[in-house]
Coordinates of C-alpha atoms and ligand atoms in Angstrom, one line a residue:
M44 CA -14.9 -18.4 2.4
P45 CA -12.1 -18.0 -0.1
R46 CA -8.7 -16.8 0.9
H47 CA -8.4 -13.1 0.2
F48 CA -5.3 -10.9 0.0
L49 CA -6.5 -7.9 2.1
H50 CA -3.4 -7.1 4.2
T51 CA -0.2 -8.9 5.0
G52 CA -1.2 -9.4 8.6
D53 CA -3.4 -12.3 7.4
W54 CA -0.4 -14.1 6.0
T55 CA 2.5 -15.7 7.9
R56 CA 6.1 -14.6 7.5
A57 CA 6.9 -17.9 5.8
E58 CA 4.1 -17.4 3.3
L59 CA 5.3 -13.8 2.6
E60 CA 8.9 -15.1 2.1
R61 CA 7.6 -17.7 -0.4
L62 CA 5.8 -15.0 -2.3
I63 CA 9.0 -13.0 -2.6
E64 CA 11.0 -16.1 -3.8
A65 CA 8.3 -16.8 -6.4
A66 CA 8.4 -13.2 -7.5
F67 CA 12.2 -13.4 -8.1
R68 CA 11.6 -16.6 -10.2
F69 CA 9.1 -14.6 -12.3
K70 CA 11.5 -11.7 -12.5
R71 CA 14.4 -13.9 -13.6
G72 CA 12.2 -15.5 -16.3
E73 CA 12.5 -18.9 -14.7
D74 CA 8.8 -19.3 -14.2
L75 CA 6.7 -19.1 -17.3
S76 CA 3.7 -21.0 -16.0
Q77 CA 0.2 -19.8 -16.8
P78 CA -2.0 -20.7 -13.8
L79 CA -4.7 -18.3 -15.0
L80 CA -5.1 -19.8 -18.4
G81 CA -8.7 -19.3 -19.6
R82 CA -9.7 -17.4 -16.5
A83 CA -10.7 -13.8 -16.0
I84 CA -9.8 -11.4 -13.1
A85 CA -11.8 -8.2 -12.5
L86 CA -9.8 -5.1 -11.6
V87 CA -12.2 -2.6 -10.0
F88 CA -10.8 1.0 -9.7
F89 CA -12.7 3.6 -7.8
N90 CA -9.6 5.9 -7.9
P91 CA -6.9 6.7 -10.4
S92 CA -3.8 4.5 -10.8
L93 CA -0.8 4.2 -13.1
R94 CA 1.3 1.4 -11.6
T95 CA -1.3 -0.8 -10.0
R96 CA -3.6 -0.8 -13.0
A97 CA -0.9 -1.3 -15.6
S98 CA 1.1 -4.0 -13.6
M99 CA -2.1 -5.9 -12.6
Q100 CA -3.4 -6.0 -16.2
L101 CA 0.0 -7.2 -17.3
A102 CA 0.4 -9.7 -14.5
V103 CA -3.0 -11.3 -15.2
Q104 CA -2.2 -11.5 -18.9
Q105 CA 1.3 -12.9 -18.5
L106 CA -0.2 -15.7 -16.3
G107 CA -2.6 -16.6 -19.2
G108 CA -5.7 -14.8 -17.8
Y109 CA -7.9 -12.0 -19.0
P110 CA -8.2 -8.7 -17.0
I111 CA -11.5 -6.9 -16.9
V112 CA -11.0 -3.3 -15.7
L113 CA -14.1 -1.6 -14.3
E114 CA -14.4 2.0 -13.0
P115 CA -17.6 2.3 -10.8
G116 CA -19.1 5.7 -10.9
S117 CA -17.6 6.6 -14.3
S118 CA -17.8 3.8 -16.9
S119 CA -19.7 1.4 -14.6
W120 CA -22.6 2.0 -12.1
T121 CA -22.2 3.6 -8.7
I122 CA -22.2 1.1 -5.8
E123 CA -23.9 1.1 -2.4
F124 CA -22.0 -0.7 0.4
R125 CA -24.2 -0.4 3.5
D126 CA -26.1 -3.5 4.6
G127 CA -29.9 -2.8 4.7
A128 CA -29.6 0.5 2.8
V129 CA -32.8 2.0 1.3
M130 CA -31.3 2.8 -2.1
D131 CA -33.4 5.8 -3.0
A132 CA -30.5 8.3 -3.5
D133 CA -27.6 8.3 -6.0
K134 CA -26.2 4.7 -5.8
T135 CA -27.4 2.4 -8.6
E136 CA -26.5 -1.1 -7.4
H137 CA -25.5 -2.9 -4.3
V138 CA -22.1 -4.5 -3.7
A139 CA -24.0 -7.8 -3.2
E140 CA -25.1 -7.9 -6.8
F141 CA -21.9 -6.3 -8.1
V142 CA -19.7 -9.1 -6.7
G143 CA -22.4 -11.8 -7.2
V144 CA -22.4 -11.1 -10.9
L145 CA -18.6 -10.6 -11.3
A146 CA -18.0 -13.9 -9.5
R147 CA -19.9 -15.7 -12.4
Y148 CA -17.5 -14.2 -14.9
C149 CA -14.2 -14.0 -13.0
S150 CA -12.0 -16.1 -10.7
G151 CA -11.0 -13.2 -8.5
I152 CA -11.6 -9.5 -8.0
G153 CA -9.0 -6.8 -7.4
V154 CA -10.3 -3.6 -5.7
R155 CA -8.8 -0.1 -5.4
V156 CA -10.8 2.1 -3.1
F157 CA -9.3 5.1 -1.3
P158 CA -10.8 6.5 1.9
Q159 CA -13.0 9.6 1.6
L160 CA -10.9 11.1 4.6
R161 CA -14.2 12.1 6.2
S162 CA -14.7 9.9 9.2
W163 CA -11.6 8.4 10.9
R164 CA -13.8 6.2 13.2
E165 CA -15.5 4.6 10.2
E166 CA -12.7 4.5 7.7
R167 CA -10.1 3.1 10.1
T168 CA -12.2 -0.2 9.9
D169 CA -11.6 -0.4 6.1
P170 CA -15.4 -0.8 5.5
I171 CA -15.5 -1.0 1.7
I172 CA -12.8 -3.6 1.0
N173 CA -14.2 -5.6 3.9
A174 CA -17.7 -5.4 2.4
F175 CA -16.3 -6.8 -0.8
A176 CA -14.6 -9.6 1.1
R177 CA -17.7 -10.5 3.0
Q178 CA -19.9 -10.6 -0.1
S179 CA -17.5 -12.4 -2.4
K180 CA -17.2 -16.1 -3.1
V181 CA -14.0 -15.5 -5.1
P182 CA -10.8 -14.1 -3.7
I183 CA -10.6 -10.3 -3.3
I184 CA -7.2 -8.7 -3.8
N185 CA -6.6 -5.3 -2.1
L186 CA -5.2 -2.9 -4.7
E187 CA -5.1 -0.1 -2.0
S188 CA -8.0 0.4 0.4
A189 CA -8.5 3.0 3.1
M190 CA -6.0 1.3 5.4
H191 CA -3.8 -1.0 3.4
H192 CA -1.8 -1.5 0.2
P193 CA -0.4 -5.0 0.6
C194 CA 0.8 -5.4 -3.1
Q195 CA 2.9 -2.2 -2.7
A196 CA 4.3 -3.4 0.7
M197 CA 5.3 -6.8 -0.8
A198 CA 7.0 -5.1 -3.8
D199 CA 8.8 -3.0 -1.2
M200 CA 10.0 -6.0 0.8
M201 CA 11.1 -7.7 -2.4
T202 CA 13.0 -4.5 -3.4
I203 CA 14.8 -4.3 0.0
R204 CA 15.8 -8.0 -0.4
E205 CA 16.9 -7.4 -4.0
K206 CA 19.1 -4.3 -3.2
L207 CA 20.4 -5.2 0.3
G208 CA 20.2 -9.0 0.5
A209 CA 18.4 -11.2 3.0
G210 CA 18.3 -10.6 6.8
R211 CA 17.3 -7.8 9.1
K212 CA 17.8 -4.2 7.8
R213 CA 17.4 -0.9 9.5
V214 CA 14.5 0.7 7.7
A215 CA 13.0 4.2 8.3
L216 CA 9.5 5.3 7.3
V217 CA 9.7 9.1 7.0
W218 CA 6.6 11.3 6.8
A219 CA 7.0 14.0 4.1
W220 CA 5.1 17.3 3.6
H221 CA 2.6 17.3 0.7
P222 CA 0.1 19.9 -0.4
K223 CA -2.8 17.5 0.3
P224 CA -3.8 15.2 3.1
L225 CA -3.2 11.6 1.7
P226 CA -4.4 8.2 2.9
M227 CA -2.4 6.1 5.4
A228 CA -2.7 2.8 3.5
V229 CA 0.9 2.9 2.2
P230 CA 2.6 3.7 5.5
N231 CA 0.4 1.2 7.4
S232 CA 1.2 -1.6 5.0
F233 CA 4.9 -0.8 4.8
A234 CA 5.3 -0.7 8.5
L235 CA 3.3 -3.9 9.0
A236 CA 5.2 -5.9 6.3
A237 CA 8.6 -4.5 7.5
V238 CA 8.2 -5.8 11.0
Q239 CA 6.7 -9.1 9.8
M240 CA 9.8 -9.6 7.8
G241 CA 11.9 -8.9 10.9
H242 CA 13.3 -5.5 9.9
E243 CA 14.2 -2.9 12.6
L244 CA 11.8 0.0 11.9
T245 CA 12.0 3.7 12.7
I246 CA 8.9 5.8 12.0
A247 CA 9.4 9.5 11.9
H248 CA 6.5 11.9 11.7
P249 CA 5.5 15.3 13.3
P250 CA 3.3 15.3 16.3
G251 CA -0.4 14.6 15.3
Y252 CA 0.5 12.2 12.5
E253 CA 0.4 9.0 14.6
L254 CA -0.6 5.9 12.8
D255 CA -3.7 3.9 14.0
D256 CA -3.5 2.8 17.6
D257 CA -4.4 -0.8 16.9
L258 CA -1.9 -1.0 14.1
V259 CA 0.9 0.5 16.3
R260 CA 0.0 -2.1 19.0
D261 CA 0.2 -4.9 16.3
L262 CA 3.5 -3.6 15.1
A263 CA 5.0 -3.7 18.6
M264 CA 3.7 -7.3 19.1
L265 CA 4.9 -8.5 15.7
A266 CA 8.3 -6.8 16.3
H267 CA 8.6 -8.6 19.6
D268 CA 7.7 -11.9 18.0
A269 CA 10.3 -11.3 15.3
G270 CA 13.0 -10.3 17.8
T271 CA 13.2 -6.7 16.5
R272 CA 11.9 -3.3 17.5
V273 CA 9.9 -0.3 16.3
N274 CA 11.1 3.3 17.3
V275 CA 8.9 6.3 16.8
T276 CA 10.4 9.8 16.6
H277 CA 9.3 13.3 15.9
E278 CA 12.8 14.3 14.7
I279 CA 13.2 13.7 11.0
E280 CA 17.0 13.6 11.2
E281 CA 16.9 10.8 13.7
A282 CA 15.3 8.5 11.1
F283 CA 18.4 8.9 8.8
D284 CA 21.2 8.2 11.3
G285 CA 22.4 4.6 10.6
S286 CA 19.4 3.7 8.4
E287 CA 19.8 1.4 5.3
V288 CA 16.4 2.2 3.8
I289 CA 14.7 5.6 3.7
Y290 CA 11.0 5.1 2.7
A291 CA 9.3 8.5 2.3
K292 CA 5.6 9.0 2.4
S293 CA 3.1 11.7 3.2
W294 CA -0.1 11.0 5.0
G295 CA -2.9 13.0 6.5
S296 CA -3.6 13.5 10.2
R297 CA -6.4 11.3 11.6
L298 CA -7.2 14.2 14.0
F299 CA -8.5 16.2 11.0
Y300 CA -10.4 13.7 8.9
G301 CA -13.3 15.7 7.6
S302 CA -11.6 19.1 7.9
P303 CA -8.8 19.3 5.3
E304 CA -8.4 23.1 5.7
E305 CA -7.4 22.8 9.4
E306 CA -5.2 19.8 8.5
L307 CA -3.3 21.9 6.0
E308 CA -2.8 24.7 8.6
M309 CA -1.5 22.1 11.0
R310 CA 1.1 20.8 8.5
A311 CA 2.2 24.2 7.1
P312 CA 5.1 24.6 9.5
Y313 CA 6.6 21.2 8.4
R314 CA 7.1 22.1 4.8
Q315 CA 10.8 23.2 5.1
R316 CA 12.1 20.4 7.3
W317 CA 10.0 17.3 6.3
I318 CA 11.5 16.7 2.9
V319 CA 14.1 14.1 1.9
D320 CA 17.2 15.9 0.6
E321 CA 20.8 15.0 -0.2
E322 CA 22.0 16.5 3.1
K323 CA 19.8 14.2 5.1
M324 CA 20.6 11.2 2.9
R325 CA 24.3 11.8 3.7
R326 CA 23.6 11.0 7.4
T327 CA 22.7 7.4 6.4
G328 CA 26.0 6.3 5.0
G329 CA 24.6 4.8 1.8
A330 CA 20.9 4.1 2.3
I331 CA 18.6 3.4 -0.6
F332 CA 15.7 5.8 -1.2
M333 CA 12.2 4.3 -1.7
H334 CA 8.8 5.8 -2.5
C335 CA 5.6 4.1 -3.7
L336 CA 5.1 6.8 -6.4
P337 CA 3.5 9.1 -7.5
I338 CA 6.0 11.5 -5.9
R339 CA 5.9 15.3 -6.0
R340 CA 9.5 16.3 -6.9
N341 CA 11.1 18.9 -4.7
V342 CA 8.3 18.6 -2.3
E343 CA 8.5 15.1 -0.8
A344 CA 12.1 14.5 -2.0
T345 CA 14.5 16.6 -4.0
D346 CA 15.6 16.1 -7.6
G347 CA 19.1 15.5 -6.2
V348 CA 17.8 12.4 -4.3
L349 CA 15.5 11.1 -7.0
N350 CA 18.2 11.4 -9.7
S351 CA 20.9 9.8 -7.5
P352 CA 22.0 6.2 -7.6
A353 CA 20.4 5.8 -4.1
S354 CA 16.9 6.1 -5.5
V355 CA 15.4 2.7 -6.4
V356 CA 11.8 4.0 -7.0
I357 CA 11.7 2.7 -10.6
D358 CA 12.9 -0.9 -9.6
E359 CA 10.3 -0.7 -6.8
A360 CA 7.6 0.0 -9.3
E361 CA 8.8 -2.8 -11.6
N362 CA 8.7 -5.2 -8.7
R363 CA 4.9 -4.6 -8.4
L364 CA 4.5 -6.7 -11.6
H365 CA 6.6 -9.6 -10.3
I366 CA 5.2 -9.8 -6.8
Q367 CA 1.6 -9.5 -8.1
K368 CA 2.2 -12.5 -10.4
A369 CA 3.4 -14.4 -7.3
I370 CA 0.3 -13.3 -5.4
L371 CA -2.1 -14.3 -8.2
A372 CA -0.3 -17.6 -8.7
R373 CA -0.6 -18.3 -5.0
L374 CA -4.3 -17.4 -4.8
F375 CA -5.3 -19.2 -8.1
G376 CA -3.2 -22.3 -8.0
G377 CA -0.2 -23.4 -10.1
A378 CA 3.3 -22.0 -9.7
G379 CA 4.3 -20.3 -6.5
S380 CA 1.4 -21.8 -4.4
Ligands
LIG111 C1 -0.9 11.2 -4.4 C2 -1.8 10.2 -4.0 O1 -3.0 10.3 -4.1 N1 -1.3 9.1 -3.4 C3 -2.1 8.0 -2.9 C4 -1.7 6.8 -3.8 C5 -0.4 6.2 -3.5 C6 0.0 5.1 -4.3 N2 -1.1 4.3 -4.8 C7 -1.8 7.7 -1.5 O2 -1.0 8.4 -0.9 O3 -2.4 6.7 -0.9
LIG112 N1 2.2 3.0 -6.1 C1 1.0 2.9 -6.6 O1 0.1 2.1 -6.2 O2 0.8 3.6 -7.7 P1 -0.6 3.9 -8.5 O3 -1.4 4.7 -7.6 O4 -0.2 4.6 -9.7 O5 -1.2 2.6 -8.8

């Protein structure tokens, strides 16, 4: 089985640290190697993207490779994932043939596939990215699945290092109100990578927005191993007191997968309070503000915060390019491996 990049939990802290160091070498222009020379990487997008798509295409190209972007269900065929499925409905080809064929053309396959937000029990197991990983003889890179967004989380860890230096930081993952229930991939991966890197993590969310139980258990174990801790609070202000990093993100409640209307009703009371504004940022004494983007201005965070020097969201997005070059170089040989 090839080594995939599905979530950071499969990689050691030392390996993650080396990825960040390699990413800084790319960023500083010190590493101009082309480990992908003459090779193709498929980038499979089931969902929209700005940053991931543009930065992965560029990353592959800057390493000498050729990116092939595919969009199943729009410009390429619809795909069936279930083993043993009788394919007499709408799906045109099976993931077995899809990855079998692509592996003859490409050295690796990046996949973006959001959850349907229909069945928590099923989607919490990340079935689609895992089906790709099971079927594939070439490395699979997770470009955001139902449960993880490791490229984002690694760009986030790089950005924290870049802005605040090495060592343990007090970081807060803050739930924000949003007009739609969104996936949990970004908060899961941020929390996981943050404790793996030894940061002290506070997670603030309203009741009912708990992250996955297994993930929370893993966070506690990893925090213990790293000599740090994870605090969970239902008070948004508590996340700001003394924090050095405010990481805002909205996510849907797992209690209401399959019933978005009820979910929206449950979150309605949180609209006024669960927003990052300048008043809350003042409680931190100089924290940086982070968000994976896209962000809804004056809903998740105010213009005042996003336009202030505290906001590092554009640097964070730039760092996607550099860390993904490090990840590609690590998976496909050459520099950074
Ligand atoms: C607005 C939206 O759909 N956000 C998606 C993508 C975030 C970054 N790739 C999410 O919350 O997972
Ligand atoms: N942050 C992020 O993954 O952005 P896109 O959804 O635009 O790729």
